[in-house]
């Protein structure tokens, strides 16, 4: 990674996390992203939207971009051994040009799809690329997405400076601005639906987002209500905002909303689940899950924080939400409702706004073996090491102490129980593993854990020694 690109990416991190602080704590909704306050809708609809459903103009698609020089890698944090090659997937990059908000633009579209088109499921997960340079929705659900034959598309909606810094010859013609975001999402989404870029006809497509890109998604919702494909169909069939606690408006397609412990412990939405047409909504809060994936992120290796980082498999549970949403929009399978994490709004008793159990983990919420058969306490926002960890990842090294503070503030630590405590709870390792297997079967049966991730979860259990 070039020095210039590192500096640009670090600046993007600072911008994104500064924006996020408003989402978590219910502060100002600056930068065009919604605040996370209880009862507040956040994000006024753009004034230039059409008043009635309107077909978007399809933008122009380039030939596949294959050079010059390297492609910007926006999915560096896939699980070890679980990259695209392991699933016989391939990546294609295109440039898309059109007019949005009265100005011309050229943006980037990345398609990740089965190499064998016959393996394509007909379902697509779309996302705006995160300002830090990552396709986090694909990263956070990649094993599920690729195991299922789904396609993933990534649309650039942020300024392209970091692309140009990496490879000016390849990316110098990219041009777009924030005022064009909603039309770009609609136009490029309609383009994806109109052809066979993803391996075949698109049956259903959902738009996901996490943290900053959940804000992009939420700000797009007023546009969703009026923008249509040239055939006057909806561009997106459902929405999946994650790592976000905002009060979100109703739309005419299903939505599953996934706040994490970071948002729940702040000023979380009180929006209620609904099956009513025009209000189809679920809120899923997974106990133990933090704002970012500290298990696989290359930006957190080596660990820049003062406590061990959580290995809680964020991917396994974000994929539960995506699976339920896709079944909802594709087959009409109504997803289960879930209890929410309990709050006591009292930090003086245990340092958390959440109600904690005897092991220090949240009560309520969607359960996992990691909190129901615990070996550790999960704590959000560990402090950063000061000075910065030696040989820090480029992402941290470029931003120094501020970047480390910001990234650790979005992280979750894992405070392991002492061996004596584990013996008291489970008697032996064999007893512990048996308890995990029993609980996991029950969670799979109730739809809260995908059998696809059983091997990963049991492998984690096998690593526990006492």
GROMACS .gro file of C-alpha atoms in nm:
model
  466
    1UNK     CA    1   0.000   0.000   0.000
    2UNK     CA    2   0.149   0.334  -0.099
    3UNK     CA    3   0.221   0.604   0.157
    4UNK     CA    4  -0.025   0.837  -0.017
    5UNK     CA    5  -0.305   0.582  -0.008
    6UNK     CA    6  -0.241   0.509   0.362
    7UNK     CA    7  -0.275   0.877   0.447
    8UNK     CA    8  -0.597   0.912   0.250
    9UNK     CA    9  -0.746   0.599   0.408
   10UNK     CA   10  -0.655   0.719   0.757
   11UNK     CA   11  -0.834   1.046   0.688
   12UNK     CA   12  -1.137   0.850   0.576
   13UNK     CA   13  -1.134   0.651   0.900
   14UNK     CA   14  -1.135   0.967   1.104
   15UNK     CA   15  -1.425   1.107   0.902
   16UNK     CA   16  -1.629   0.789   0.924
   17UNK     CA   17  -1.581   0.737   1.294
   18UNK     CA   18  -1.653   1.100   1.370
   19UNK     CA   19  -1.979   1.058   1.183
   20UNK     CA   20  -2.051   0.740   1.372
   21UNK     CA   21  -2.027   0.913   1.708
   22UNK     CA   22  -2.352   1.089   1.625
   23UNK     CA   23  -2.516   0.759   1.534
   24UNK     CA   24  -2.419   0.586   1.855
   25UNK     CA   25  -2.471   0.862   2.103
   26UNK     CA   26  -2.761   1.048   1.950
   27UNK     CA   27  -2.545   1.353   1.884
   28UNK     CA   28  -2.563   1.592   1.591
   29UNK     CA   29  -2.653   1.432   1.261
   30UNK     CA   30  -2.375   1.616   1.079
   31UNK     CA   31  -2.232   1.509   0.748
   32UNK     CA   32  -2.565   1.395   0.613
   33UNK     CA   33  -2.594   1.086   0.832
   34UNK     CA   34  -2.879   1.018   1.073
   35UNK     CA   35  -2.851   1.057   1.445
   36UNK     CA   36  -2.925   0.755   1.657
   37UNK     CA   37  -3.158   0.916   1.904
   38UNK     CA   38  -3.458   0.731   2.042
   39UNK     CA   39  -3.768   0.840   1.856
   40UNK     CA   40  -3.586   1.058   1.603
   41UNK     CA   41  -3.615   0.974   1.236
   42UNK     CA   42  -3.279   1.132   1.145
   43UNK     CA   43  -3.189   1.253   0.796
   44UNK     CA   44  -3.430   1.484   0.612
   45UNK     CA   45  -3.526   1.365   0.263
   46UNK     CA   46  -3.343   1.544  -0.019
   47UNK     CA   47  -3.539   1.837  -0.160
   48UNK     CA   48  -3.477   1.744  -0.525
   49UNK     CA   49  -3.664   1.412  -0.530
   50UNK     CA   50  -3.950   1.366  -0.777
   51UNK     CA   51  -4.296   1.382  -0.621
   52UNK     CA   52  -4.422   1.063  -0.787
   53UNK     CA   53  -4.259   0.730  -0.878
   54UNK     CA   54  -4.014   0.800  -1.160
   55UNK     CA   55  -3.798   0.572  -1.373
   56UNK     CA   56  -3.427   0.645  -1.351
   57UNK     CA   57  -3.211   0.670  -1.661
   58UNK     CA   58  -2.980   0.374  -1.696
   59UNK     CA   59  -2.616   0.485  -1.682
   60UNK     CA   60  -2.346   0.368  -1.922
   61UNK     CA   61  -2.138   0.063  -1.830
   62UNK     CA   62  -1.774   0.039  -1.936
   63UNK     CA   63  -1.601  -0.274  -2.053
   64UNK     CA   64  -1.450  -0.466  -1.763
   65UNK     CA   65  -1.160  -0.272  -1.613
   66UNK     CA   66  -0.847  -0.487  -1.603
   67UNK     CA   67  -0.572  -0.227  -1.583
   68UNK     CA   68  -0.345  -0.049  -1.591
   69UNK     CA   69  -0.188  -0.153  -1.262
   70UNK     CA   70  -0.355  -0.304  -0.957
   71UNK     CA   71  -0.724  -0.292  -0.866
   72UNK     CA   72  -0.819  -0.124  -0.539
   73UNK     CA   73  -0.882  -0.410  -0.294
   74UNK     CA   74  -1.196  -0.335  -0.092
   75UNK     CA   75  -1.233  -0.676   0.073
   76UNK     CA   76  -0.901  -0.745   0.247
   77UNK     CA   77  -1.055  -0.877   0.570
   78UNK     CA   78  -1.210  -1.209   0.465
   79UNK     CA   79  -1.174  -1.506   0.702
   80UNK     CA   80  -0.848  -1.699   0.655
   81UNK     CA   81  -0.888  -1.972   0.396
   82UNK     CA   82  -1.234  -1.843   0.305
   83UNK     CA   83  -1.152  -1.603   0.023
   84UNK     CA   84  -1.312  -1.594  -0.320
   85UNK     CA   85  -1.095  -1.875  -0.459
   86UNK     CA   86  -1.220  -2.114  -0.190
   87UNK     CA   87  -1.576  -2.069  -0.321
   88UNK     CA   88  -1.483  -2.044  -0.691
   89UNK     CA   89  -1.594  -1.682  -0.703
   90UNK     CA   90  -1.455  -1.406  -0.918
   91UNK     CA   91  -1.435  -1.028  -0.901
   92UNK     CA   92  -1.514  -0.792  -1.188
   93UNK     CA   93  -1.460  -0.416  -1.187
   94UNK     CA   94  -1.646  -0.167  -1.410
   95UNK     CA   95  -1.683   0.206  -1.442
   96UNK     CA   96  -2.036   0.348  -1.463
   97UNK     CA   97  -2.111   0.693  -1.604
   98UNK     CA   98  -2.427   0.898  -1.601
   99UNK     CA   99  -2.589   1.217  -1.477
  100UNK     CA  100  -2.714   1.264  -1.121
  101UNK     CA  101  -2.836   1.580  -0.949
  102UNK     CA  102  -2.776   1.765  -1.273
  103UNK     CA  103  -2.406   1.676  -1.295
  104UNK     CA  104  -2.213   1.405  -1.475
  105UNK     CA  105  -2.044   1.132  -1.274
  106UNK     CA  106  -1.821   0.831  -1.325
  107UNK     CA  107  -1.814   0.578  -1.043
  108UNK     CA  108  -1.687   0.228  -0.974
  109UNK     CA  109  -1.894  -0.090  -0.963
  110UNK     CA  110  -1.746  -0.413  -0.829
  111UNK     CA  111  -1.925  -0.743  -0.887
  112UNK     CA  112  -1.842  -1.057  -0.690
  113UNK     CA  113  -2.016  -1.360  -0.837
  114UNK     CA  114  -1.982  -1.736  -0.894
  115UNK     CA  115  -1.732  -1.817  -1.169
  116UNK     CA  116  -1.991  -2.063  -1.300
  117UNK     CA  117  -2.298  -1.860  -1.389
  118UNK     CA  118  -2.519  -2.166  -1.337
  119UNK     CA  119  -2.436  -2.144  -0.966
  120UNK     CA  120  -2.585  -1.793  -0.930
  121UNK     CA  121  -2.886  -1.797  -0.697
  122UNK     CA  122  -3.062  -1.499  -0.851
  123UNK     CA  123  -3.018  -1.298  -0.528
  124UNK     CA  124  -2.792  -0.996  -0.487
  125UNK     CA  125  -2.653  -0.807  -0.187
  126UNK     CA  126  -2.571  -0.448  -0.286
  127UNK     CA  127  -2.385  -0.191  -0.078
  128UNK     CA  128  -2.223   0.148  -0.101
  129UNK     CA  129  -1.850   0.118  -0.042
  130UNK     CA  130  -1.753   0.237   0.306
  131UNK     CA  131  -1.554   0.560   0.308
  132UNK     CA  132  -1.260   0.377   0.466
  133UNK     CA  133  -1.225   0.178   0.143
  134UNK     CA  134  -1.398  -0.148   0.237
  135UNK     CA  135  -1.696  -0.348   0.117
  136UNK     CA  136  -1.785  -0.432   0.476
  137UNK     CA  137  -2.124  -0.587   0.404
  138UNK     CA  138  -1.958  -0.842   0.178
  139UNK     CA  139  -1.676  -0.896   0.427
  140UNK     CA  140  -1.921  -0.945   0.715
  141UNK     CA  141  -2.134  -1.202   0.528
  142UNK     CA  142  -1.891  -1.346   0.271
  143UNK     CA  143  -1.896  -1.714   0.374
  144UNK     CA  144  -2.276  -1.722   0.370
  145UNK     CA  145  -2.305  -1.515   0.054
  146UNK     CA  146  -2.061  -1.727  -0.147
  147UNK     CA  147  -2.179  -2.061  -0.005
  148UNK     CA  148  -2.531  -1.969  -0.119
  149UNK     CA  149  -2.440  -1.864  -0.473
  150UNK     CA  150  -2.551  -1.506  -0.411
  151UNK     CA  151  -2.383  -1.216  -0.587
  152UNK     CA  152  -2.247  -0.908  -0.411
  153UNK     CA  153  -2.214  -0.568  -0.574
  154UNK     CA  154  -2.032  -0.267  -0.438
  155UNK     CA  155  -2.106   0.087  -0.556
  156UNK     CA  156  -1.866   0.375  -0.494
  157UNK     CA  157  -2.053   0.678  -0.357
  158UNK     CA  158  -1.769   0.857  -0.172
  159UNK     CA  159  -1.496   1.081  -0.317
  160UNK     CA  160  -1.243   0.874  -0.516
  161UNK     CA  161  -0.924   1.033  -0.379
  162UNK     CA  162  -0.795   0.710  -0.225
  163UNK     CA  163  -0.843   0.526  -0.554
  164UNK     CA  164  -0.647   0.789  -0.743
  165UNK     CA  165  -0.377   0.789  -0.477
  166UNK     CA  166  -0.331   0.413  -0.521
  167UNK     CA  167  -0.336   0.408  -0.903
  168UNK     CA  168  -0.391   0.736  -1.085
  169UNK     CA  169  -0.360   0.578  -1.428
  170UNK     CA  170  -0.648   0.341  -1.357
  171UNK     CA  171  -0.880   0.565  -1.155
  172UNK     CA  172  -0.816   0.924  -1.263
  173UNK     CA  173  -1.148   0.950  -1.449
  174UNK     CA  174  -1.361   0.873  -1.143
  175UNK     CA  175  -1.575   1.174  -1.053
  176UNK     CA  176  -1.870   1.203  -0.815
  177UNK     CA  177  -1.994   1.401  -0.517
  178UNK     CA  178  -2.212   1.341  -0.215
  179UNK     CA  179  -2.513   1.525  -0.358
  180UNK     CA  180  -2.533   1.253  -0.626
  181UNK     CA  181  -2.536   0.954  -0.390
  182UNK     CA  182  -2.906   0.866  -0.398
  183UNK     CA  183  -2.939   0.885  -0.774
  184UNK     CA  184  -2.618   0.686  -0.819
  185UNK     CA  185  -2.749   0.411  -0.591
  186UNK     CA  186  -3.076   0.404  -0.784
  187UNK     CA  187  -2.924   0.421  -1.131
  188UNK     CA  188  -2.647   0.168  -1.074
  189UNK     CA  189  -2.888  -0.060  -0.889
  190UNK     CA  190  -3.128  -0.045  -1.183
  191UNK     CA  191  -2.839  -0.120  -1.418
  192UNK     CA  192  -2.747  -0.432  -1.219
  193UNK     CA  193  -3.108  -0.548  -1.233
  194UNK     CA  194  -3.138  -0.488  -1.606
  195UNK     CA  195  -2.873  -0.731  -1.729
  196UNK     CA  196  -2.662  -1.032  -1.646
  197UNK     CA  197  -2.360  -0.868  -1.482
  198UNK     CA  198  -2.400  -1.095  -1.179
  199UNK     CA  199  -2.427  -1.422  -1.369
  200UNK     CA  200  -2.791  -1.423  -1.473
  201UNK     CA  201  -3.123  -1.245  -1.424
  202UNK     CA  202  -3.168  -1.084  -1.084
  203UNK     CA  203  -3.468  -1.219  -0.896
  204UNK     CA  204  -3.431  -1.005  -0.583
  205UNK     CA  205  -3.177  -0.749  -0.465
  206UNK     CA  206  -3.133  -0.596  -0.119
  207UNK     CA  207  -2.928  -0.297  -0.012
  208UNK     CA  208  -2.716  -0.340   0.300
  209UNK     CA  209  -2.497  -0.105   0.498
  210UNK     CA  210  -2.300  -0.102   0.819
  211UNK     CA  211  -2.198   0.195   1.033
  212UNK     CA  212  -2.131   0.480   0.786
  213UNK     CA  213  -2.295   0.294   0.498
  214UNK     CA  214  -2.598   0.218   0.712
  215UNK     CA  215  -2.628   0.597   0.724
  216UNK     CA  216  -2.603   0.609   0.344
  217UNK     CA  217  -2.878   0.345   0.326
  218UNK     CA  218  -3.107   0.532   0.565
  219UNK     CA  219  -3.061   0.855   0.373
  220UNK     CA  220  -3.151   0.669   0.054
  221UNK     CA  221  -3.491   0.552   0.183
  222UNK     CA  222  -3.691   0.860   0.074
  223UNK     CA  223  -3.539   0.813  -0.273
  224UNK     CA  224  -3.635   0.444  -0.267
  225UNK     CA  225  -3.998   0.547  -0.240
  226UNK     CA  226  -3.991   0.727  -0.575
  227UNK     CA  227  -3.704   0.595  -0.789
  228UNK     CA  228  -3.790   0.301  -1.014
  229UNK     CA  229  -3.624   0.090  -1.282
  230UNK     CA  230  -3.709   0.166  -1.647
  231UNK     CA  231  -3.978  -0.104  -1.610
  232UNK     CA  232  -4.118   0.091  -1.311
  233UNK     CA  233  -4.015  -0.177  -1.064
  234UNK     CA  234  -3.853  -0.108  -0.729
  235UNK     CA  235  -3.475  -0.097  -0.748
  236UNK     CA  236  -3.423  -0.271  -0.411
  237UNK     CA  237  -3.650  -0.533  -0.256
  238UNK     CA  238  -3.533  -0.497   0.104
  239UNK     CA  239  -3.290  -0.318   0.333
  240UNK     CA  240  -3.035  -0.434   0.592
  241UNK     CA  241  -2.885  -0.152   0.803
  242UNK     CA  242  -2.631  -0.287   1.055
  243UNK     CA  243  -2.416  -0.139   1.332
  244UNK     CA  244  -2.665   0.147   1.355
  245UNK     CA  245  -2.921   0.240   1.618
  246UNK     CA  246  -3.121   0.513   1.443
  247UNK     CA  247  -3.498   0.551   1.434
  248UNK     CA  248  -3.570   0.452   1.073
  249UNK     CA  249  -3.868   0.554   0.861
  250UNK     CA  250  -4.114   0.298   0.727
  251UNK     CA  251  -4.074   0.185   0.366
  252UNK     CA  252  -4.273  -0.039   0.133
  253UNK     CA  253  -4.035  -0.338   0.145
  254UNK     CA  254  -3.902  -0.551   0.434
  255UNK     CA  255  -3.621  -0.425   0.653
  256UNK     CA  256  -3.408  -0.598   0.915
  257UNK     CA  257  -3.216  -0.360   1.141
  258UNK     CA  258  -2.913  -0.489   1.334
  259UNK     CA  259  -2.771  -0.262   1.606
  260UNK     CA  260  -2.475  -0.396   1.802
  261UNK     CA  261  -2.379  -0.360   2.168
  262UNK     CA  262  -2.217  -0.026   2.083
  263UNK     CA  263  -2.548   0.120   1.968
  264UNK     CA  264  -2.767  -0.059   2.224
  265UNK     CA  265  -2.558   0.089   2.505
  266UNK     CA  266  -2.613   0.438   2.365
  267UNK     CA  267  -2.943   0.585   2.252
  268UNK     CA  268  -3.111   0.299   2.069
  269UNK     CA  269  -3.430   0.312   1.860
  270UNK     CA  270  -3.760   0.205   2.015
  271UNK     CA  271  -3.916   0.120   1.678
  272UNK     CA  272  -4.131  -0.192   1.709
  273UNK     CA  273  -4.133  -0.503   1.490
  274UNK     CA  274  -4.416  -0.520   1.238
  275UNK     CA  275  -4.559  -0.747   0.966
  276UNK     CA  276  -4.801  -0.482   0.838
  277UNK     CA  277  -4.754  -0.402   0.467
  278UNK     CA  278  -4.557  -0.081   0.439
  279UNK     CA  279  -4.411  -0.134   0.787
  280UNK     CA  280  -4.239  -0.472   0.762
  281UNK     CA  281  -3.957  -0.442   1.013
  282UNK     CA  282  -3.743  -0.649   1.247
  283UNK     CA  283  -3.485  -0.533   1.500
  284UNK     CA  284  -3.219  -0.794   1.576
  285UNK     CA  285  -2.975  -0.740   1.864
  286UNK     CA  286  -2.717  -1.018   1.908
  287UNK     CA  287  -2.579  -1.034   2.261
  288UNK     CA  288  -2.200  -1.025   2.250
  289UNK     CA  289  -2.167  -0.866   1.903
  290UNK     CA  290  -1.974  -0.542   1.867
  291UNK     CA  291  -1.969  -0.269   1.605
  292UNK     CA  292  -1.688  -0.404   1.388
  293UNK     CA  293  -1.545  -0.747   1.311
  294UNK     CA  294  -1.243  -0.770   1.540
  295UNK     CA  295  -1.190  -1.135   1.449
  296UNK     CA  296  -1.076  -1.091   1.088
  297UNK     CA  297  -1.006  -0.721   1.027
  298UNK     CA  298  -0.658  -0.667   0.884
  299UNK     CA  299  -0.667  -0.319   1.034
  300UNK     CA  300  -0.653  -0.467   1.384
  301UNK     CA  301  -0.358  -0.698   1.332
  302UNK     CA  302  -0.152  -0.668   1.543
  303UNK     CA  303  -0.395  -0.572   1.817
  304UNK     CA  304  -0.369  -0.196   1.883
  305UNK     CA  305  -0.586  -0.215   2.197
  306UNK     CA  306  -0.494  -0.270   2.561
  307UNK     CA  307  -0.715  -0.580   2.603
  308UNK     CA  308  -0.744  -0.895   2.389
  309UNK     CA  309  -0.981  -0.833   2.100
  310UNK     CA  310  -1.300  -1.034   2.066
  311UNK     CA  311  -1.302  -1.335   1.835
  312UNK     CA  312  -1.684  -1.342   1.843
  313UNK     CA  313  -1.775  -1.440   1.484
  314UNK     CA  314  -1.964  -1.131   1.370
  315UNK     CA  315  -1.996  -1.291   1.028
  316UNK     CA  316  -2.193  -1.589   1.159
  317UNK     CA  317  -2.464  -1.367   1.306
  318UNK     CA  318  -2.482  -1.084   1.052
  319UNK     CA  319  -2.538  -1.366   0.803
  320UNK     CA  320  -2.836  -1.485   1.010
  321UNK     CA  321  -2.996  -1.146   0.953
  322UNK     CA  322  -2.915  -1.144   0.581
  323UNK     CA  323  -3.053  -1.497   0.539
  324UNK     CA  324  -3.381  -1.400   0.709
  325UNK     CA  325  -3.411  -1.087   0.494
  326UNK     CA  326  -3.349  -1.269   0.167
  327UNK     CA  327  -3.603  -1.537   0.252
  328UNK     CA  328  -3.851  -1.263   0.346
  329UNK     CA  329  -3.820  -1.074   0.017
  330UNK     CA  330  -3.775  -1.381  -0.205
  331UNK     CA  331  -4.012  -1.641  -0.064
  332UNK     CA  332  -4.231  -1.437   0.167
  333UNK     CA  333  -4.101  -1.632   0.467
  334UNK     CA  334  -4.182  -1.411   0.765
  335UNK     CA  335  -3.877  -1.399   0.995
  336UNK     CA  336  -3.898  -1.464   1.368
  337UNK     CA  337  -3.922  -1.179   1.613
  338UNK     CA  338  -3.649  -1.149   1.873
  339UNK     CA  339  -3.615  -1.019   2.228
  340UNK     CA  340  -3.403  -0.709   2.269
  341UNK     CA  341  -3.101  -0.663   2.489
  342UNK     CA  342  -3.213  -0.547   2.832
  343UNK     CA  343  -3.108  -0.202   2.951
  344UNK     CA  344  -3.076  -0.072   3.304
  345UNK     CA  345  -2.940   0.270   3.199
  346UNK     CA  346  -2.705   0.253   3.497
  347UNK     CA  347  -2.330   0.263   3.441
  348UNK     CA  348  -2.256   0.297   3.811
  349UNK     CA  349  -2.338  -0.066   3.891
  350UNK     CA  350  -2.132  -0.248   3.627
  351UNK     CA  351  -1.991   0.012   3.385
  352UNK     CA  352  -2.254  -0.057   3.119
  353UNK     CA  353  -2.588   0.088   3.017
  354UNK     CA  354  -2.696  -0.269   2.942
  355UNK     CA  355  -2.828  -0.508   3.206
  356UNK     CA  356  -2.552  -0.766   3.249
  357UNK     CA  357  -2.569  -1.124   3.371
  358UNK     CA  358  -2.347  -1.282   3.635
  359UNK     CA  359  -2.073  -1.331   3.376
  360UNK     CA  360  -2.070  -0.967   3.263
  361UNK     CA  361  -2.249  -1.024   2.933
  362UNK     CA  362  -2.577  -0.867   2.816
  363UNK     CA  363  -2.909  -1.012   2.924
  364UNK     CA  364  -3.176  -1.059   2.659
  365UNK     CA  365  -3.124  -1.009   2.288
  366UNK     CA  366  -3.064  -1.289   2.039
  367UNK     CA  367  -2.864  -1.554   2.214
  368UNK     CA  368  -2.544  -1.723   2.096
  369UNK     CA  369  -2.329  -1.999   2.241
  370UNK     CA  370  -2.069  -1.731   2.318
  371UNK     CA  371  -2.290  -1.577   2.586
  372UNK     CA  372  -2.505  -1.879   2.680
  373UNK     CA  373  -2.207  -2.112   2.727
  374UNK     CA  374  -1.956  -1.838   2.809
  375UNK     CA  375  -1.582  -1.854   2.848
  376UNK     CA  376  -1.529  -1.478   2.843
  377UNK     CA  377  -1.681  -1.140   2.909
  378UNK     CA  378  -1.735  -0.911   2.607
  379UNK     CA  379  -1.658  -0.544   2.673
  380UNK     CA  380  -1.705  -0.266   2.420
  381UNK     CA  381  -1.462   0.021   2.358
  382UNK     CA  382  -1.132  -0.110   2.500
  383UNK     CA  383  -0.862   0.153   2.544
  384UNK     CA  384  -0.589   0.180   2.282
  385UNK     CA  385  -0.228   0.107   2.363
  386UNK     CA  386  -0.026   0.425   2.416
  387UNK     CA  387   0.224   0.448   2.252
  388UNK     CA  388   0.083   0.276   1.945
  389UNK     CA  389   0.154  -0.094   1.913
  390UNK     CA  390   0.481  -0.182   1.740
  391UNK     CA  391   0.452  -0.285   1.374
  392UNK     CA  392   0.096  -0.152   1.361
  393UNK     CA  393  -0.119  -0.226   1.058
  394UNK     CA  394  -0.082   0.042   0.788
  395UNK     CA  395  -0.434   0.159   0.869
  396UNK     CA  396  -0.329   0.237   1.228
  397UNK     CA  397   0.029   0.341   1.153
  398UNK     CA  398  -0.084   0.615   0.916
  399UNK     CA  399  -0.318   0.775   1.169
  400UNK     CA  400  -0.107   0.719   1.480
  401UNK     CA  401  -0.260   0.742   1.826
  402UNK     CA  402  -0.582   0.904   1.705
  403UNK     CA  403  -0.647   0.619   1.462
  404UNK     CA  404  -0.574   0.361   1.731
  405UNK     CA  405  -0.809   0.537   1.974
  406UNK     CA  406  -1.084   0.551   1.713
  407UNK     CA  407  -1.053   0.189   1.603
  408UNK     CA  408  -1.037   0.055   1.958
  409UNK     CA  409  -1.341   0.265   2.041
  410UNK     CA  410  -1.531   0.070   1.775
  411UNK     CA  411  -1.394  -0.263   1.893
  412UNK     CA  412  -1.496  -0.523   2.148
  413UNK     CA  413  -1.258  -0.684   2.395
  414UNK     CA  414  -1.278  -1.043   2.519
  415UNK     CA  415  -1.182  -1.092   2.884
  416UNK     CA  416  -1.129  -1.466   2.931
  417UNK     CA  417  -1.245  -1.647   3.243
  418UNK     CA  418  -0.975  -1.800   3.463
  419UNK     CA  419  -0.929  -2.178   3.429
  420UNK     CA  420  -1.067  -2.224   3.779
  421UNK     CA  421  -1.386  -2.047   3.676
  422UNK     CA  422  -1.422  -2.268   3.369
  423UNK     CA  423  -1.376  -2.583   3.579
  424UNK     CA  424  -1.640  -2.458   3.820
  425UNK     CA  425  -1.884  -2.398   3.533
  426UNK     CA  426  -1.821  -2.701   3.312
  427UNK     CA  427  -1.616  -2.951   3.518
  428UNK     CA  428  -1.408  -3.047   3.214
  429UNK     CA  429  -1.335  -2.946   2.856
  430UNK     CA  430  -1.548  -3.237   2.741
  431UNK     CA  431  -1.838  -3.104   2.947
  432UNK     CA  432  -1.792  -2.758   2.800
  433UNK     CA  433  -1.786  -2.878   2.439
  434UNK     CA  434  -2.095  -3.092   2.500
  435UNK     CA  435  -2.278  -2.789   2.640
  436UNK     CA  436  -2.182  -2.585   2.332
  437UNK     CA  437  -2.304  -2.859   2.097
  438UNK     CA  438  -2.637  -2.889   2.281
  439UNK     CA  439  -2.699  -2.515   2.283
  440UNK     CA  440  -2.591  -2.477   1.922
  441UNK     CA  441  -2.840  -2.737   1.802
  442UNK     CA  442  -3.120  -2.549   1.979
  443UNK     CA  443  -3.013  -2.214   1.826
  444UNK     CA  444  -2.997  -2.367   1.479
  445UNK     CA  445  -3.342  -2.518   1.521
  446UNK     CA  446  -3.487  -2.182   1.622
  447UNK     CA  447  -3.325  -1.998   1.329
  448UNK     CA  448  -3.065  -1.802   1.523
  449UNK     CA  449  -2.754  -1.984   1.402
  450UNK     CA  450  -2.686  -2.111   1.050
  451UNK     CA  451  -2.563  -2.472   1.015
  452UNK     CA  452  -2.311  -2.330   0.767
  453UNK     CA  453  -2.117  -2.181   1.060
  454UNK     CA  454  -2.135  -2.488   1.286
  455UNK     CA  455  -1.779  -2.594   1.203
  456UNK     CA  456  -1.644  -2.247   1.285
  457UNK     CA  457  -1.830  -2.229   1.616
  458UNK     CA  458  -1.732  -2.578   1.726
  459UNK     CA  459  -1.373  -2.508   1.626
  460UNK     CA  460  -1.377  -2.209   1.859
  461UNK     CA  461  -1.504  -2.435   2.137
  462UNK     CA  462  -1.230  -2.689   2.068
  463UNK     CA  463  -0.965  -2.420   2.122
  464UNK     CA  464  -1.078  -2.355   2.480
  465UNK     CA  465  -0.848  -2.531   2.725
  466UNK     CA  466  -0.860  -2.545   3.104
   0.00000   0.00000   0.00000
